[in-house]
Amino acid sequence: MLSRLKATRTAGLEVENDVLIGRNGTLFIFQGGHKLYEQAQGKHPLTAEARDAFAQNLRSRRALCAERGIGFAHLFPPDKQVTVAEDYPLRDVYSIGAAVREQLDAPFIWGGDMLTRSDFHRTDSHWNIHGQFKMMPPLLHELGLDDLLPEVLGWRDGLAERKFTGDLGVKLSAQPSEIASVLPPNPDTTRYGNGLKPAGNEGTIEVVLNRKPLVRRTLLVFGTSSTQV
């Protein structure tokens, strides 16, 4: 099986097992299910139909929650090649998220304006704990929980470090690693799942019970793997 695709097949790019090896050893999803390299080239730009559907979803969900006195926030994480563009082989990276932000007045949190290279793992496709903390102020504000921000940001003082090989690193034959900051496990939480996690994100349900919560509310999260890390 030919797992490493050479220049003759990828126009000078170094790709192994659908992992694009960028500058400084930074790893990116090459194509994946959403054709990310083609997206970055602008081959699949945002359509008016998709933009309008997204806007309508935001308006209807916000209205539904407002009618029931429920806080609502929509967080739009940027793809890694958008935030860590300096290590990506393309100079002008097209971003669906940035296009949505430019064309919509509907309120949502766009991480592309806030995150930098240091907020993403080198060997993983997701943001790291520092990027997650950066998104806390706007997220808590949208949920009406600004008063919790000092305590939440104080959790940074308890970060630990561990050796880590991300979801992209494990797909390479060399399996490169990095040192990542992590929050220690919370002994007051218990997790339950539906057992679908090994099959991917599709259909995954996870319930987390906290015996000593900062606020006694139920948080319901819908999303991709970016909301699970």
Tab-separated table of C-alpha atoms in Angstrom:
chain	number	residue	atom	x	y	z
A	1	MET	CA	0.000	0.000	0.000
A	2	LEU	CA	1.405	3.388	-0.991
A	3	SER	CA	0.792	5.508	2.123
A	4	ARG	CA	3.231	8.360	1.406
A	5	LEU	CA	2.302	10.402	-1.660
A	6	LYS	CA	5.308	12.028	-3.325
A	7	ALA	CA	5.598	15.246	-5.313
A	8	THR	CA	4.478	13.664	-8.562
A	9	ARG	CA	1.047	13.094	-7.044
A	10	THR	CA	0.610	16.093	-4.763
A	11	ALA	CA	2.325	18.971	-6.602
A	12	GLY	CA	5.322	19.112	-4.286
A	13	LEU	CA	3.420	18.533	-1.040
A	14	GLU	CA	4.513	15.974	1.536
A	15	VAL	CA	1.496	13.870	2.423
A	16	GLU	CA	1.224	10.598	4.304
A	17	ASN	CA	-2.016	8.799	5.098
A	18	ASP	CA	-4.040	11.980	4.359
A	19	VAL	CA	-1.818	14.042	6.672
A	20	LEU	CA	-0.141	17.108	5.163
A	21	ILE	CA	3.289	17.755	6.695
A	22	GLY	CA	3.758	21.515	6.739
A	23	ARG	CA	6.557	23.847	7.752
A	24	ASN	CA	8.211	23.329	11.149
A	25	GLY	CA	6.739	19.815	11.297
A	26	THR	CA	3.216	21.181	11.758
A	27	LEU	CA	0.612	18.622	10.682
A	28	PHE	CA	-2.671	19.335	8.915
A	29	ILE	CA	-5.527	17.245	7.559
A	30	PHE	CA	-4.805	17.053	3.835
A	31	GLN	CA	-8.292	16.476	2.443
A	32	GLY	CA	-10.425	14.465	4.843
A	33	GLY	CA	-14.156	14.157	4.337
A	34	HIS	CA	-14.546	17.878	3.638
A	35	LYS	CA	-11.766	18.266	1.028
A	36	LEU	CA	-9.874	20.767	3.175
A	37	TYR	CA	-6.967	21.361	0.798
A	38	GLU	CA	-9.397	22.103	-2.002
A	39	GLN	CA	-11.356	24.361	0.365
A	40	ALA	CA	-8.175	26.221	1.269
A	41	GLN	CA	-7.584	26.807	-2.441
A	42	GLY	CA	-11.042	28.363	-2.762
A	43	LYS	CA	-12.411	25.570	-4.941
A	44	HIS	CA	-15.545	25.185	-2.789
A	45	PRO	CA	-16.482	28.751	-1.773
A	46	LEU	CA	-19.393	29.641	0.451
A	47	THR	CA	-22.640	29.662	-1.508
A	48	ALA	CA	-25.476	32.088	-0.921
A	49	GLU	CA	-27.750	29.124	-0.191
A	50	ALA	CA	-25.441	27.774	2.530
A	51	ARG	CA	-24.925	31.247	4.021
A	52	ASP	CA	-28.665	31.919	4.208
A	53	ALA	CA	-29.385	28.486	5.693
A	54	PHE	CA	-26.742	29.082	8.369
A	55	ALA	CA	-28.236	32.485	9.182
A	56	GLN	CA	-31.737	31.048	9.418
A	57	ASN	CA	-30.523	28.268	11.731
A	58	LEU	CA	-28.885	30.826	14.008
A	59	ARG	CA	-31.992	33.012	14.147
A	60	SER	CA	-34.421	30.148	14.773
A	61	ARG	CA	-32.285	28.483	17.460
A	62	ARG	CA	-31.656	31.758	19.265
A	63	ALA	CA	-35.379	32.587	19.183
A	64	LEU	CA	-36.323	29.113	20.396
A	65	CYS	CA	-33.969	29.405	23.361
A	66	ALA	CA	-35.031	32.986	24.159
A	67	GLU	CA	-38.691	31.916	24.358
A	68	ARG	CA	-37.723	29.394	27.026
A	69	GLY	CA	-35.269	31.561	28.954
A	70	ILE	CA	-32.292	29.480	27.811
A	71	GLY	CA	-28.888	30.989	27.083
A	72	PHE	CA	-27.599	30.323	23.572
A	73	ALA	CA	-24.176	30.637	21.963
A	74	HIS	CA	-22.849	29.472	18.606
A	75	LEU	CA	-19.087	28.966	18.488
A	76	PHE	CA	-17.440	28.657	15.051
A	77	PRO	CA	-13.912	27.216	15.446
A	78	PRO	CA	-11.556	27.910	12.537
A	79	ASP	CA	-9.819	25.109	10.702
A	80	LYS	CA	-6.168	24.724	11.640
A	81	GLN	CA	-4.881	25.802	8.221
A	82	VAL	CA	-6.658	29.150	8.705
A	83	THR	CA	-5.095	29.914	12.092
A	84	VAL	CA	-1.678	28.350	11.481
A	85	ALA	CA	-1.428	29.631	7.907
A	86	GLU	CA	2.289	30.437	8.239
A	87	ASP	CA	3.073	26.688	8.327
A	88	TYR	CA	0.627	25.813	5.531
A	89	PRO	CA	1.928	25.447	1.943
A	90	LEU	CA	-0.648	27.872	0.502
A	91	ARG	CA	-0.081	31.593	0.900
A	92	ASP	CA	-3.694	32.760	0.559
A	93	VAL	CA	-5.905	30.348	2.474
A	94	TYR	CA	-9.613	30.598	1.756
A	95	SER	CA	-11.726	30.317	4.902
A	96	ILE	CA	-15.405	29.386	4.946
A	97	GLY	CA	-15.657	30.779	8.475
A	98	ALA	CA	-14.171	34.129	7.502
A	99	ALA	CA	-16.534	34.316	4.526
A	100	VAL	CA	-19.526	33.677	6.793
A	101	ARG	CA	-18.289	36.317	9.234
A	102	GLU	CA	-17.949	38.902	6.463
A	103	GLN	CA	-21.345	38.220	4.948
A	104	LEU	CA	-23.546	37.786	8.023
A	105	ASP	CA	-24.750	40.156	10.715
A	106	ALA	CA	-26.185	37.245	12.710
A	107	PRO	CA	-24.283	36.981	16.006
A	108	PHE	CA	-21.933	34.063	16.494
A	109	ILE	CA	-18.454	33.636	17.941
A	110	TRP	CA	-15.790	33.341	15.241
A	111	GLY	CA	-12.504	32.054	16.612
A	112	GLY	CA	-10.517	33.069	13.544
A	113	ASP	CA	-10.208	36.616	14.871
A	114	MET	CA	-8.893	35.509	18.262
A	115	LEU	CA	-6.640	32.476	17.854
A	116	THR	CA	-2.990	32.255	16.812
A	117	ARG	CA	-0.492	29.557	15.965
A	118	SER	CA	0.246	28.880	19.654
A	119	ASP	CA	-3.387	27.931	20.226
A	120	PHE	CA	-3.236	24.742	18.111
A	121	HIS	CA	-1.440	21.453	18.646
A	122	ARG	CA	1.425	20.729	16.258
A	123	THR	CA	0.510	17.033	15.828
A	124	ASP	CA	-3.277	17.330	16.147
A	125	SER	CA	-6.015	18.921	14.057
A	126	HIS	CA	-7.620	20.639	17.067
A	127	TRP	CA	-6.955	23.695	19.173
A	128	ASN	CA	-5.110	23.188	22.462
A	129	ILE	CA	-6.084	24.184	25.988
A	130	HIS	CA	-4.682	27.699	25.487
A	131	GLY	CA	-6.980	28.220	22.522
A	132	GLN	CA	-9.917	26.947	24.554
A	133	PHE	CA	-9.182	29.422	27.322
A	134	LYS	CA	-9.004	32.253	24.776
A	135	MET	CA	-12.551	31.453	23.696
A	136	MET	CA	-13.922	31.465	27.242
A	137	PRO	CA	-14.609	35.239	27.594
A	138	PRO	CA	-16.933	35.549	24.565
A	139	LEU	CA	-18.522	32.169	25.236
A	140	LEU	CA	-19.339	32.913	28.875
A	141	HIS	CA	-20.553	36.377	27.890
A	142	GLU	CA	-22.995	34.946	25.358
A	143	LEU	CA	-24.332	32.568	28.025
A	144	GLY	CA	-24.710	35.360	30.584
A	145	LEU	CA	-22.017	33.921	32.850
A	146	ASP	CA	-19.446	36.741	32.849
A	147	ASP	CA	-19.117	36.557	36.638
A	148	LEU	CA	-17.551	33.085	36.323
A	149	LEU	CA	-14.731	34.259	34.075
A	150	PRO	CA	-12.116	35.045	36.790
A	151	GLU	CA	-12.470	31.598	38.342
A	152	VAL	CA	-12.491	29.786	34.988
A	153	LEU	CA	-9.377	31.600	33.769
A	154	GLY	CA	-7.768	30.817	37.115
A	155	TRP	CA	-7.775	27.161	36.124
A	156	ARG	CA	-4.770	27.960	33.941
A	157	ASP	CA	-2.637	27.993	37.087
A	158	GLY	CA	-3.297	24.272	37.522
A	159	LEU	CA	-2.261	23.157	34.050
A	160	ALA	CA	0.087	20.185	33.814
A	161	GLU	CA	2.264	19.048	30.918
A	162	ARG	CA	2.410	15.669	29.245
A	163	LYS	CA	3.839	14.058	26.148
A	164	PHE	CA	1.210	13.963	23.457
A	165	THR	CA	0.793	12.569	19.952
A	166	GLY	CA	-2.296	13.993	18.294
A	167	ASP	CA	-4.856	12.554	15.908
A	168	LEU	CA	-2.623	13.443	12.940
A	169	GLY	CA	0.659	12.318	14.466
A	170	VAL	CA	-0.625	8.795	15.102
A	171	LYS	CA	-1.389	8.424	11.382
A	172	LEU	CA	2.287	8.866	10.432
A	173	SER	CA	4.836	6.075	10.406
A	174	ALA	CA	7.194	8.099	12.646
A	175	GLN	CA	4.395	9.203	15.040
A	176	PRO	CA	5.919	12.526	16.182
A	177	SER	CA	5.015	13.826	19.641
A	178	GLU	CA	4.907	17.178	21.419
A	179	ILE	CA	4.556	18.519	24.944
A	180	ALA	CA	0.987	19.631	25.605
A	181	SER	CA	-0.617	21.475	28.504
A	182	VAL	CA	-3.663	19.773	30.001
A	183	LEU	CA	-6.107	20.303	32.833
A	184	PRO	CA	-5.800	17.611	35.516
A	185	PRO	CA	-8.824	15.285	35.765
A	186	ASN	CA	-11.643	16.699	37.873
A	187	PRO	CA	-12.444	14.158	40.634
A	188	ASP	CA	-15.902	15.694	41.038
A	189	THR	CA	-17.033	14.705	37.542
A	190	THR	CA	-18.299	11.389	36.223
A	191	ARG	CA	-18.604	10.661	32.504
A	192	TYR	CA	-21.009	8.360	30.736
A	193	GLY	CA	-21.066	7.581	26.996
A	194	ASN	CA	-23.047	5.615	24.461
A	195	GLY	CA	-20.028	3.614	23.343
A	196	LEU	CA	-19.775	5.048	19.814
A	197	LYS	CA	-16.591	7.065	20.320
A	198	PRO	CA	-14.268	4.449	18.753
A	199	ALA	CA	-16.301	4.745	15.544
A	200	GLY	CA	-15.732	8.510	15.302
A	201	ASN	CA	-17.749	11.569	16.223
A	202	GLU	CA	-20.945	10.716	14.375
A	203	GLY	CA	-23.671	9.788	16.849
A	204	THR	CA	-21.443	10.190	19.891
A	205	ILE	CA	-23.290	11.144	23.092
A	206	GLU	CA	-21.497	11.929	26.328
A	207	VAL	CA	-23.026	12.900	29.673
A	208	VAL	CA	-20.851	14.602	32.292
A	209	LEU	CA	-22.132	14.954	35.865
A	210	ASN	CA	-20.409	17.475	38.134
A	211	ARG	CA	-20.965	17.133	41.876
A	212	LYS	CA	-19.512	20.596	42.587
A	213	PRO	CA	-20.483	22.813	39.656
A	214	LEU	CA	-19.758	26.531	39.486
A	215	VAL	CA	-23.383	27.100	38.516
A	216	ARG	CA	-26.305	24.695	38.771
A	217	ARG	CA	-27.430	24.569	35.182
A	218	THR	CA	-27.539	21.969	32.442
A	219	LEU	CA	-25.231	22.631	29.501
A	220	LEU	CA	-26.272	21.007	26.234
A	221	VAL	CA	-23.564	21.010	23.562
A	222	PHE	CA	-23.970	20.069	19.910
A	223	GLY	CA	-20.891	20.103	17.764
A	224	THR	CA	-17.881	18.476	16.189
A	225	SER	CA	-14.731	17.068	17.746
A	226	SER	CA	-13.605	20.640	18.546
A	227	THR	CA	-16.197	20.746	21.324
A	228	GLN	CA	-15.064	17.383	22.706
A	229	VAL	CA	-11.343	18.070	23.209
